[in-house]
Short mmCIF file of N, CA and C in Angstrom, two decimals:
data_model
loop_
_atom_site.label_atom_id
_atom_site.label_comp_id
_atom_site.label_asym_id
_atom_site.label_seq_id
_atom_site.Cartn_x
_atom_site.Cartn_y
_atom_site.Cartn_z
N MET A 1 207.66 190.79 61.53
CA MET A 1 207.46 191.99 62.21
C MET A 1 206.99 191.30 63.65
N LYS A 2 207.55 191.84 64.63
CA LYS A 2 207.21 191.54 66.14
C LYS A 2 206.07 192.13 66.50
N ASN A 3 205.24 191.26 67.34
CA ASN A 3 203.93 191.97 68.00
C ASN A 3 204.21 192.53 69.36
N ASN A 4 203.89 193.55 69.62
CA ASN A 4 204.01 194.04 70.95
C ASN A 4 203.16 193.30 71.84
N ILE A 5 203.43 193.25 73.12
CA ILE A 5 202.61 192.73 74.32
C ILE A 5 202.36 193.96 75.24
N ASN A 6 201.05 194.34 75.12
CA ASN A 6 200.83 195.46 75.87
C ASN A 6 200.27 194.96 77.33
N THR A 7 201.03 195.50 78.15
CA THR A 7 201.31 195.07 79.61
C THR A 7 200.69 195.93 80.39
N LEU A 8 199.84 195.50 81.46
CA LEU A 8 199.49 196.14 82.80
C LEU A 8 200.47 195.69 84.05
N VAL A 9 201.07 196.63 84.56
CA VAL A 9 201.95 196.12 85.68
C VAL A 9 201.57 196.77 87.10
N VAL A 10 201.22 196.00 88.08
CA VAL A 10 200.62 196.47 89.25
C VAL A 10 201.60 196.10 90.37
N CYS A 11 202.31 197.28 90.93
CA CYS A 11 203.27 196.92 92.03
C CYS A 11 203.46 198.55 92.38
N SER A 12 204.38 198.63 93.47
CA SER A 12 204.78 199.71 94.15
C SER A 12 205.55 200.86 93.24
N ASN A 13 205.46 202.00 93.55
CA ASN A 13 206.12 202.93 92.75
C ASN A 13 207.64 202.35 92.53
N ASN A 14 208.31 202.38 93.55
CA ASN A 14 209.87 202.14 93.31
C ASN A 14 210.12 200.84 92.77
N ASP A 15 209.37 199.69 92.93
CA ASP A 15 209.57 198.60 92.00
C ASP A 15 209.21 198.78 90.40
N LEU A 16 208.32 199.62 90.34
CA LEU A 16 207.54 199.69 88.96
C LEU A 16 208.83 200.34 88.15
N GLU A 17 209.47 201.38 88.58
CA GLU A 17 210.64 201.99 88.05
C GLU A 17 211.75 200.93 87.64
N LYS A 18 211.98 200.10 88.68
CA LYS A 18 213.12 199.07 88.39
C LYS A 18 212.56 198.31 87.22
N LEU A 19 211.25 197.78 87.57
CA LEU A 19 210.70 196.66 86.50
C LEU A 19 211.03 197.38 84.95
N LYS A 20 210.73 198.79 84.72
CA LYS A 20 210.64 199.37 83.34
C LYS A 20 211.97 199.52 82.79
N GLU A 21 212.98 199.67 83.69
CA GLU A 21 214.38 199.72 83.27
C GLU A 21 214.74 198.34 82.88
N GLU A 22 214.53 197.17 83.71
CA GLU A 22 214.96 195.85 83.09
C GLU A 22 214.31 195.41 82.08
N VAL A 23 212.78 195.76 81.96
CA VAL A 23 212.50 195.18 80.77
C VAL A 23 213.00 195.76 79.66
N SER A 24 213.20 197.22 79.68
CA SER A 24 213.65 197.89 78.59
C SER A 24 215.02 197.39 77.91
N LYS A 25 215.86 196.68 78.86
CA LYS A 25 217.18 196.26 78.43
C LYS A 25 217.08 194.89 77.99
N VAL A 26 216.03 194.20 78.03
CA VAL A 26 215.71 192.74 77.55
C VAL A 26 215.10 192.68 76.26
N THR A 27 213.69 193.33 76.27
CA THR A 27 213.06 193.07 75.18
C THR A 27 212.38 194.47 74.42
N THR A 28 212.12 194.62 73.43
CA THR A 28 211.29 195.75 72.99
C THR A 28 209.99 195.37 72.61
N GLU A 29 209.58 193.94 72.68
CA GLU A 29 208.21 193.54 72.48
C GLU A 29 207.24 193.79 73.68
N VAL A 30 207.69 193.76 74.94
CA VAL A 30 207.01 193.91 76.23
C VAL A 30 206.78 195.50 76.22
N ILE A 31 205.51 195.93 76.20
CA ILE A 31 205.39 197.36 76.50
C ILE A 31 204.61 197.51 77.53
N ILE A 32 204.99 198.24 78.64
CA ILE A 32 204.28 198.55 79.80
C ILE A 32 203.46 199.74 79.54
N LYS A 33 202.08 199.21 79.19
CA LYS A 33 201.24 200.41 78.58
C LYS A 33 200.60 201.05 79.72
N TYR A 34 200.10 200.13 80.78
CA TYR A 34 199.36 200.71 82.09
C TYR A 34 200.16 200.30 83.28
N GLU A 35 199.99 201.24 84.13
CA GLU A 35 200.56 200.95 85.57
C GLU A 35 199.50 201.27 86.68
N ALA A 36 199.76 200.67 87.83
CA ALA A 36 198.73 200.85 88.77
C ALA A 36 199.54 200.54 90.05
N THR A 37 199.52 201.22 91.12
CA THR A 37 200.17 200.93 92.52
C THR A 37 199.18 200.27 93.43
N ASN A 38 197.91 199.81 93.05
CA ASN A 38 196.96 199.20 93.87
C ASN A 38 195.98 198.50 92.99
N TYR A 39 195.52 197.63 93.52
CA TYR A 39 194.51 196.71 92.87
C TYR A 39 193.31 197.29 92.35
N LYS A 40 192.94 198.48 93.17
CA LYS A 40 191.60 199.02 92.89
C LYS A 40 191.67 199.87 91.44
N ASP A 41 192.87 200.49 91.47
CA ASP A 41 193.14 201.18 90.01
C ASP A 41 193.33 200.16 89.01
N ALA A 42 194.00 199.01 89.32
CA ALA A 42 194.43 198.10 88.38
C ALA A 42 192.87 197.55 87.91
N LEU A 43 191.83 197.14 88.72
CA LEU A 43 190.67 196.82 88.15
C LEU A 43 189.99 197.75 87.41
N LYS A 44 190.00 199.17 87.75
CA LYS A 44 189.41 200.15 86.81
C LYS A 44 190.10 199.91 85.39
N ILE A 45 191.37 199.92 85.31
CA ILE A 45 192.04 199.74 84.02
C ILE A 45 191.47 198.37 83.33
N ILE A 46 191.56 197.41 83.85
CA ILE A 46 191.15 195.98 83.35
C ILE A 46 189.80 195.93 82.95
N ASN A 47 188.98 196.59 83.70
CA ASN A 47 187.49 196.47 83.43
C ASN A 47 186.87 197.52 82.41
N ASP A 48 187.81 198.57 82.18
CA ASP A 48 187.66 199.64 81.27
C ASP A 48 187.43 199.09 79.70
N SER A 49 186.60 199.03 79.11
CA SER A 49 186.20 198.22 77.75
C SER A 49 187.37 198.94 76.70
N THR A 50 187.83 200.00 76.86
CA THR A 50 188.85 200.47 75.88
C THR A 50 190.17 199.99 76.10
N SER A 51 190.39 199.43 77.40
CA SER A 51 191.69 199.05 77.65
C SER A 51 192.15 197.93 76.78
N ASN A 52 193.50 197.94 76.02
CA ASN A 52 193.88 196.93 75.30
C ASN A 52 195.08 196.15 75.96
N ILE A 53 194.73 195.21 76.86
CA ILE A 53 195.72 194.50 77.73
C ILE A 53 195.89 193.19 77.18
N ASP A 54 197.18 192.94 77.02
CA ASP A 54 197.29 191.27 76.42
C ASP A 54 197.87 190.53 77.71
N ALA A 55 198.77 191.16 78.81
CA ALA A 55 199.10 190.33 79.81
C ALA A 55 199.18 191.43 81.09
N ILE A 56 199.15 190.69 82.20
CA ILE A 56 199.36 191.71 83.66
C ILE A 56 200.32 190.90 84.36
N VAL A 57 201.31 191.76 84.93
CA VAL A 57 201.95 191.31 86.01
C VAL A 57 201.80 191.95 87.22
N VAL A 58 201.48 191.31 88.16
CA VAL A 58 201.10 191.77 89.43
C VAL A 58 201.69 191.29 90.79
N ASP A 59 202.22 192.34 91.50
CA ASP A 59 202.79 191.79 92.71
C ASP A 59 201.67 191.60 93.77
N GLY A 60 201.68 190.17 94.17
CA GLY A 60 200.90 189.47 95.09
C GLY A 60 200.93 189.90 96.34
N THR A 61 201.85 190.60 96.82
CA THR A 61 202.30 191.17 98.07
C THR A 61 201.83 192.68 98.55
N ILE A 62 201.09 193.40 97.85
CA ILE A 62 200.60 194.66 98.07
C ILE A 62 200.09 194.60 99.27
N SER A 63 200.63 195.67 100.44
CA SER A 63 200.16 195.68 101.71
C SER A 63 198.86 196.28 101.62
N GLY A 64 198.10 195.44 102.64
CA GLY A 64 196.59 195.66 103.13
C GLY A 64 195.67 195.31 101.70
N GLU A 65 196.02 194.77 100.94
CA GLU A 65 194.91 194.22 99.88
C GLU A 65 195.11 192.84 99.64
N SER A 66 193.93 192.13 99.28
CA SER A 66 193.79 190.80 98.91
C SER A 66 194.00 190.30 97.39
N ILE A 67 195.12 189.77 97.24
CA ILE A 67 195.26 189.19 95.80
C ILE A 67 194.11 188.50 95.21
N LEU A 68 193.50 187.47 96.12
CA LEU A 68 192.53 186.87 95.76
C LEU A 68 191.19 187.57 95.17
N SER A 69 190.72 188.44 96.20
CA SER A 69 189.79 189.36 95.70
C SER A 69 190.17 190.07 94.38
N PHE A 70 191.20 190.59 94.34
CA PHE A 70 191.65 191.22 92.82
C PHE A 70 191.23 190.31 91.95
N LEU A 71 191.84 189.06 91.85
CA LEU A 71 191.73 188.09 90.85
C LEU A 71 190.50 187.68 90.51
N THR A 72 189.56 187.47 91.59
CA THR A 72 188.45 187.32 91.27
C THR A 72 187.33 188.40 90.62
N SER A 73 187.82 189.49 90.64
CA SER A 73 186.97 190.59 90.22
C SER A 73 187.24 191.03 88.76
N TYR A 74 187.66 190.22 87.95
CA TYR A 74 188.07 190.44 86.81
C TYR A 74 186.98 190.22 85.76
N LYS A 75 186.52 190.73 84.92
CA LYS A 75 185.32 190.94 84.23
C LYS A 75 185.81 189.82 82.79
N ASP A 76 186.96 190.00 82.47
CA ASP A 76 187.44 189.30 81.37
C ASP A 76 188.47 188.09 81.67
N GLU A 77 187.76 186.83 81.58
CA GLU A 77 188.24 185.63 82.10
C GLU A 77 189.45 185.07 81.56
N VAL A 78 189.60 185.49 80.24
CA VAL A 78 190.85 185.51 78.98
C VAL A 78 191.80 186.17 79.72
N LEU A 79 191.82 187.27 80.15
CA LEU A 79 192.77 188.15 80.67
C LEU A 79 193.28 187.49 81.90
N LEU A 80 192.44 186.91 82.74
CA LEU A 80 192.85 186.33 83.90
C LEU A 80 193.77 185.14 83.60
N SER A 81 193.54 184.40 82.49
CA SER A 81 194.59 183.32 82.34
C SER A 81 195.99 184.10 81.81
N ARG A 82 196.04 185.21 81.47
CA ARG A 82 197.07 185.89 81.19
C ARG A 82 197.86 186.62 82.07
N THR A 83 197.47 186.24 83.36
CA THR A 83 198.08 186.97 84.57
C THR A 83 199.25 186.36 85.22
N ILE A 84 200.20 186.97 85.48
CA ILE A 84 201.44 186.26 86.13
C ILE A 84 201.50 187.06 87.66
N VAL A 85 201.10 186.45 88.67
CA VAL A 85 201.49 186.85 90.02
C VAL A 85 202.78 186.62 90.45
N ILE A 86 203.40 187.53 90.89
CA ILE A 86 204.70 187.39 91.32
C ILE A 86 204.54 187.53 93.08
N ASP A 87 205.47 186.85 93.67
CA ASP A 87 205.38 186.80 95.19
C ASP A 87 205.92 188.25 95.82
N ASN A 88 206.84 188.70 94.90
CA ASN A 88 207.48 190.03 95.27
C ASN A 88 208.58 190.40 94.30
N ILE A 89 208.50 191.79 93.98
CA ILE A 89 209.38 192.34 92.76
C ILE A 89 210.67 192.54 93.45
N LYS A 90 211.73 191.92 93.31
CA LYS A 90 213.05 192.09 93.63
C LYS A 90 213.90 192.11 92.69
N LEU A 91 214.08 193.07 91.64
CA LEU A 91 214.63 193.02 90.42
C LEU A 91 215.99 193.15 90.88
N HIS A 92 216.50 193.51 91.75
CA HIS A 92 218.09 193.85 91.97
C HIS A 92 218.70 192.40 92.37
N CYS A 93 217.90 191.28 92.48
CA CYS A 93 218.24 189.97 92.89
C CYS A 93 218.49 189.05 91.68
N TYR A 94 217.84 189.45 90.55
CA TYR A 94 217.87 188.72 89.48
C TYR A 94 218.40 189.49 87.97
N ASN A 95 219.03 188.79 87.29
CA ASN A 95 219.71 189.47 86.26
C ASN A 95 218.73 188.66 85.06
N LEU A 96 217.86 189.64 84.38
CA LEU A 96 216.65 189.41 83.32
C LEU A 96 217.39 189.05 81.99
N SER A 97 218.51 189.39 81.75
CA SER A 97 219.31 189.37 80.40
C SER A 97 219.94 187.93 80.27
#
């Protein structure tokens, strides 16, 4: 039996739709359970005690916001070690399969 990986994705709306499409083509194990388009909303989800997040994928180039401030605001240090920061989501440049 496969274990699902509940994931929070933090990126712009346009990139989020592309990412969801690509992930669904490649695997059924990664579930994009939570979505946020800015760091403030993402922190609310992360620090909510009822959130069941296994991993985070975050666009480190969200305009007007500091990725460093975001990463140092986690309450759960274990989750910080399960965070993937990407420089920019450009899925049309990559073939994930």
